[in-house]
XYZ file of C-alpha atoms in Angstrom:
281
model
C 38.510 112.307 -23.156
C 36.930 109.748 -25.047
C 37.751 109.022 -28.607
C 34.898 110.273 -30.236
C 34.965 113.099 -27.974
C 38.216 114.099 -29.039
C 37.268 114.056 -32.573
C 34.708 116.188 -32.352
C 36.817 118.815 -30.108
C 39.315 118.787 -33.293
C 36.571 119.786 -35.359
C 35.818 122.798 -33.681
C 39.530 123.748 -33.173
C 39.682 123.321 -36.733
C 36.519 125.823 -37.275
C 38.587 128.135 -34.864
C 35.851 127.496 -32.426
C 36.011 127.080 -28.487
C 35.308 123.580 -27.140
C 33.108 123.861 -24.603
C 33.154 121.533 -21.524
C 29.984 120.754 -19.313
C 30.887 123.856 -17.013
C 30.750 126.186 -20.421
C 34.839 126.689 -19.981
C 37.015 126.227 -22.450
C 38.477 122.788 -22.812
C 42.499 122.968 -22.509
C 44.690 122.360 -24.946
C 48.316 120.483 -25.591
C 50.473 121.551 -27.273
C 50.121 118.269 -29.474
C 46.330 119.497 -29.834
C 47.717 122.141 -31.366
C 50.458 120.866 -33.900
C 47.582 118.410 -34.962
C 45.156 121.053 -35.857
C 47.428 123.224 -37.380
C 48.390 120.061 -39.485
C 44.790 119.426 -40.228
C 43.548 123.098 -41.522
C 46.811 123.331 -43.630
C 45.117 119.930 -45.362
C 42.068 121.051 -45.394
C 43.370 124.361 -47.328
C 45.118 122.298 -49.620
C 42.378 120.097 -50.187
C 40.212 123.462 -51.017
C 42.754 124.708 -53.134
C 42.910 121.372 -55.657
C 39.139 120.299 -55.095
C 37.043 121.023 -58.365
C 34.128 119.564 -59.899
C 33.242 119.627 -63.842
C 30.050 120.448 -64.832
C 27.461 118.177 -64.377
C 29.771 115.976 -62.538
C 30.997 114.621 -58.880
C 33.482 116.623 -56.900
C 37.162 115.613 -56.943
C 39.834 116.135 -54.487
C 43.565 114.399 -54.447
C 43.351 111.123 -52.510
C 46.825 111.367 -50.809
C 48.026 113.535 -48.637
C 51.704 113.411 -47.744
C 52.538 115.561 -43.892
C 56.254 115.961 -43.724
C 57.592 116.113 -40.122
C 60.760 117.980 -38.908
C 62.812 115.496 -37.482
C 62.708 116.432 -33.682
C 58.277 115.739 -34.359
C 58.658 112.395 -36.147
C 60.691 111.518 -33.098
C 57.787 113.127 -30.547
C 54.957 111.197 -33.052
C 55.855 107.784 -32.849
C 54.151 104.301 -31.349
C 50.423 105.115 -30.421
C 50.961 108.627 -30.815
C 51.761 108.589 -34.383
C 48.950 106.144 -34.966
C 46.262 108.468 -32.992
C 47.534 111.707 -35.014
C 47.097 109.318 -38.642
C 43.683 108.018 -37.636
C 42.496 111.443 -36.610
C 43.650 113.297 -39.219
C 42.147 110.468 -41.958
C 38.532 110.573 -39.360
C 38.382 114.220 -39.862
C 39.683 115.028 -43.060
C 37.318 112.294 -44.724
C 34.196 114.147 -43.211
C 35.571 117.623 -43.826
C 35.687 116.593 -47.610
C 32.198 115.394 -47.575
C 30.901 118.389 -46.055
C 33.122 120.694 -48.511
C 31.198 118.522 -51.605
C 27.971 119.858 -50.711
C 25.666 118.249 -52.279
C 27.400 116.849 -55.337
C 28.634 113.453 -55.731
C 31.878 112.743 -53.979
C 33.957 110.802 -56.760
C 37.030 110.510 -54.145
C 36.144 107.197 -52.157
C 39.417 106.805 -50.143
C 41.292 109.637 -48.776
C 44.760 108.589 -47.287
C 47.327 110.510 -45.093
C 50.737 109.377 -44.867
C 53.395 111.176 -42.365
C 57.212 110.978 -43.144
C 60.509 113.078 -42.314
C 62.139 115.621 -44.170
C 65.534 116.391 -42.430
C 65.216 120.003 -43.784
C 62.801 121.081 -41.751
C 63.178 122.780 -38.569
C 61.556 122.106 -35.446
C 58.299 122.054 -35.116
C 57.936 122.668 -38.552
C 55.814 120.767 -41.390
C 55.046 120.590 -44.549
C 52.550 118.919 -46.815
C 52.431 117.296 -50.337
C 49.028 116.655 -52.136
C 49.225 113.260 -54.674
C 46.397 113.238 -56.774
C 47.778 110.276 -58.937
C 49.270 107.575 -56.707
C 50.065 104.944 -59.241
C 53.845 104.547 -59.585
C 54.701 105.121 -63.434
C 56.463 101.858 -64.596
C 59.912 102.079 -66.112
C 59.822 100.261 -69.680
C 63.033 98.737 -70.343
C 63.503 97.636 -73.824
C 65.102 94.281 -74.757
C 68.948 93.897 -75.663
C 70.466 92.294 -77.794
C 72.586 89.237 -77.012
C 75.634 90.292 -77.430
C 77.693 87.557 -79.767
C 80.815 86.192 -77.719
C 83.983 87.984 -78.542
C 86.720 85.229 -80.053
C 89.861 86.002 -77.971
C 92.856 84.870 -79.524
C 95.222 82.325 -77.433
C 98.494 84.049 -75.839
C 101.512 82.843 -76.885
C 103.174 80.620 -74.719
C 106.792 78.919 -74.619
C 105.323 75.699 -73.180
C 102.519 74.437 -75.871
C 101.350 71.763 -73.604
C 100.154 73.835 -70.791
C 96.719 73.456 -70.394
C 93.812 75.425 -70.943
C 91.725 76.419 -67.564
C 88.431 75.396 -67.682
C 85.662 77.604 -66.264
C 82.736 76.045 -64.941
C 79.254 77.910 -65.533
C 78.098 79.021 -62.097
C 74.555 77.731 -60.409
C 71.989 80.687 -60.135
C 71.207 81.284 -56.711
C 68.311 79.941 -54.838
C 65.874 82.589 -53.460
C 65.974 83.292 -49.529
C 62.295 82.609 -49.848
C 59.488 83.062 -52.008
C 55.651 84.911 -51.583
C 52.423 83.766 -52.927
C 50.032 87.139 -53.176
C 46.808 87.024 -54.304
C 44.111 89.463 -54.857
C 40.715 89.440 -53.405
C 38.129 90.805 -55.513
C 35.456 93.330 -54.171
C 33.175 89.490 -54.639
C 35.305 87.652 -52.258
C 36.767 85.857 -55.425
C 40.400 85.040 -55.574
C 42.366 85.655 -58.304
C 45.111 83.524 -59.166
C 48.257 83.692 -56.917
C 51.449 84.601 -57.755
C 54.747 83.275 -56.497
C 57.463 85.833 -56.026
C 60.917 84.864 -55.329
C 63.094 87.012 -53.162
C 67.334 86.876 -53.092
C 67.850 88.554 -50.017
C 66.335 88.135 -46.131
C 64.477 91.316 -45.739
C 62.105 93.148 -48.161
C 59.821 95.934 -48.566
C 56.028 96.022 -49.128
C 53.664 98.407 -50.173
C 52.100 100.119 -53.115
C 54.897 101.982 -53.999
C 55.219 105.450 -56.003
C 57.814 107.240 -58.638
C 59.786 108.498 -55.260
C 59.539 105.506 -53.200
C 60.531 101.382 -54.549
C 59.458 98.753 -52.662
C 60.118 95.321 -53.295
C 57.334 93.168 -53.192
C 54.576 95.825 -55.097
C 50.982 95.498 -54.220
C 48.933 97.312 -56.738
C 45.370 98.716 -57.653
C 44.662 98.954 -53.503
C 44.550 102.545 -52.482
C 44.025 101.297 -49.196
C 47.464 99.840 -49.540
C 50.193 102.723 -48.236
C 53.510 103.331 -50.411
C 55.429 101.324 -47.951
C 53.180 99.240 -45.668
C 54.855 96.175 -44.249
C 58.313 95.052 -43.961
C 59.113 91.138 -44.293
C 62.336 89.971 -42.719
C 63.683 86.629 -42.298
C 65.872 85.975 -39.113
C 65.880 81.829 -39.044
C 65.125 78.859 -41.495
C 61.305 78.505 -41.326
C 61.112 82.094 -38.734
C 59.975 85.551 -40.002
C 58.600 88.756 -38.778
C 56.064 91.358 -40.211
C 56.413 94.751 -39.113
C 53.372 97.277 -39.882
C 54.276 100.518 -41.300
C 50.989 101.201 -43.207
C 47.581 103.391 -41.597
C 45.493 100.511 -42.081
C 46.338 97.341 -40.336
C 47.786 93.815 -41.030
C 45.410 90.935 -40.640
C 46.853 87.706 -39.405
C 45.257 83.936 -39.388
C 42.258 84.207 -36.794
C 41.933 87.829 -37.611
C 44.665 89.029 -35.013
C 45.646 92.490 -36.320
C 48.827 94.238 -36.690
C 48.582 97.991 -36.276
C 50.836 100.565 -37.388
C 54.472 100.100 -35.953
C 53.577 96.813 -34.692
C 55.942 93.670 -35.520
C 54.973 90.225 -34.795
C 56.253 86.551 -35.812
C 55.074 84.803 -39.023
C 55.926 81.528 -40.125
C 55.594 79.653 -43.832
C 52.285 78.740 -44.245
C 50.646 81.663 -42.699
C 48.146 83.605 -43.763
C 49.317 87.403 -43.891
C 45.849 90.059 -45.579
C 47.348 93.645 -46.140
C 43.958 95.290 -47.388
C 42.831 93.314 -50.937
C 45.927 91.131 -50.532
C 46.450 87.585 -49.072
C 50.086 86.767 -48.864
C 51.770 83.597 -48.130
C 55.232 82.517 -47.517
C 56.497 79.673 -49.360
């Protein structure tokens, strides 16, 4: 069945309806088919249930939508699979909300949907968690005060002309290796880069939230998931980028990296995750 074909079978399973093929029987089901759509209507309730719209204005529902997995289905949903279920589920769910907004303004402009594991679960089961505010709250951390070096008094010793140790101050570190990110405006423009330096050979990229650090934090880019790439170095000069966003990585010449996908990077390389250009330095 072709892509678009398939989409507009879930549809009608969704509705509850019968998908028809050209001999007026009923098209056949997996049993995948059927986790997905039970997946999708329990969105689609929940985005009924939080959707409102104020008076004389657009129509609001949460932009994220979390779907945790029982961990025998995140192992079933992974590779192509997992990436057909995520694209299906955003293709859908995207058009369902339009159609539930009516005629009002739809304020909502980016609807994501974001599958993880909860070992609780049991099999077959899921679960899922509506985020209507996806910025990450930052933790303010106030300024010490230097603390004033305690005077320790000399220990006695029998022998006055032993001498003192001396302790050398220690060199700070140098960083395994550094980023340059830089934002591209909605104009093409490019906003000044900045040059992150990292202490350690792998790290973490994405958007972030209160539950879920990353390292390197990309913000103000919905299309940007919580935890959407993963930078490790594994030689002088030799990297790799592995995709674990819905939307994929862009590489120099506009080779993409979908979702699960790793691929070598080296400094100097051009590396677009949504609004950001990042380069290793």
């Amino acid at each position: 069945m072709r892509v678009q074909g398939w989409v507009e079978s879930l549809r009608k399973w969704i509705d509850g309806e019968e998908d028809l093929d050209e001999k007026g029987e009923p098209r056949p089901r997996s049993k995948w088919d059927d986790f997905l759509v039970a997946i999708a209507r329990e969105v689609e309730e929940t985005m009924q249930r939080e959707m409102f719209t104020p008076p004389g204005g657009p129509t609001y529902v949460p932009r994220e939508y979390i779907v945790f997995l029982s961990p025998d289905a995140d192992a079933e949903w992974q590779g192509e699979k997992r990436e057909g279920l995520e694209r299906g589920l955003h293709h859908v769910l995207s058009e369902r909300a339009g159609e539930l907004a009516g005629e009002n303004e739809f304020q909502t402009r980016t609807l994501t949907v974001e599958l993880r594991v909860d070992p609780a679960l049991e099999k077959e089961r899921f679960r899922v968690q509506h985020v209507w505010d996806t910025e990450a709250q930052k933790t303010m951390v106030k300024p010490r005060k230097r603390a004033e070096p305690v005077q320790v008094a000399p220990a006695a010793s029998s022998d006055q002309t032993d001498e003192a140790t001396i302790v050398r101050p220690r060199k700070s570190a140098a960083p395994a290796f550094s980023v340059e990110v830089r934002r591209i405006t909605a104009n093409d423009e490019a906003l000044p880069p900045d040059v992150r330096p990292f202490f350690k050979d792998e790290i973490s990229i994405g958007r972030g939230s209160s539950q879920l650090s990353v390292d390197l934090k990309l913000e103000g880019d919905l299309e940007v998931s919580r935890q959407h790439a993963a930078l490790k170095k594994i030689a002088e000069g030799e990297f790799t980028i592995t995709c674990k966003g819905a939307n994929p990585i862009v590489l120099d010449g506009g080779r993409e990296v979908a979702a699960n996908e790793s691929t070598g990077v080296k400094p100097g390389d051009k590396i677009v995750i949504c609004s950001f250009e990042l380069v290793i330095v």
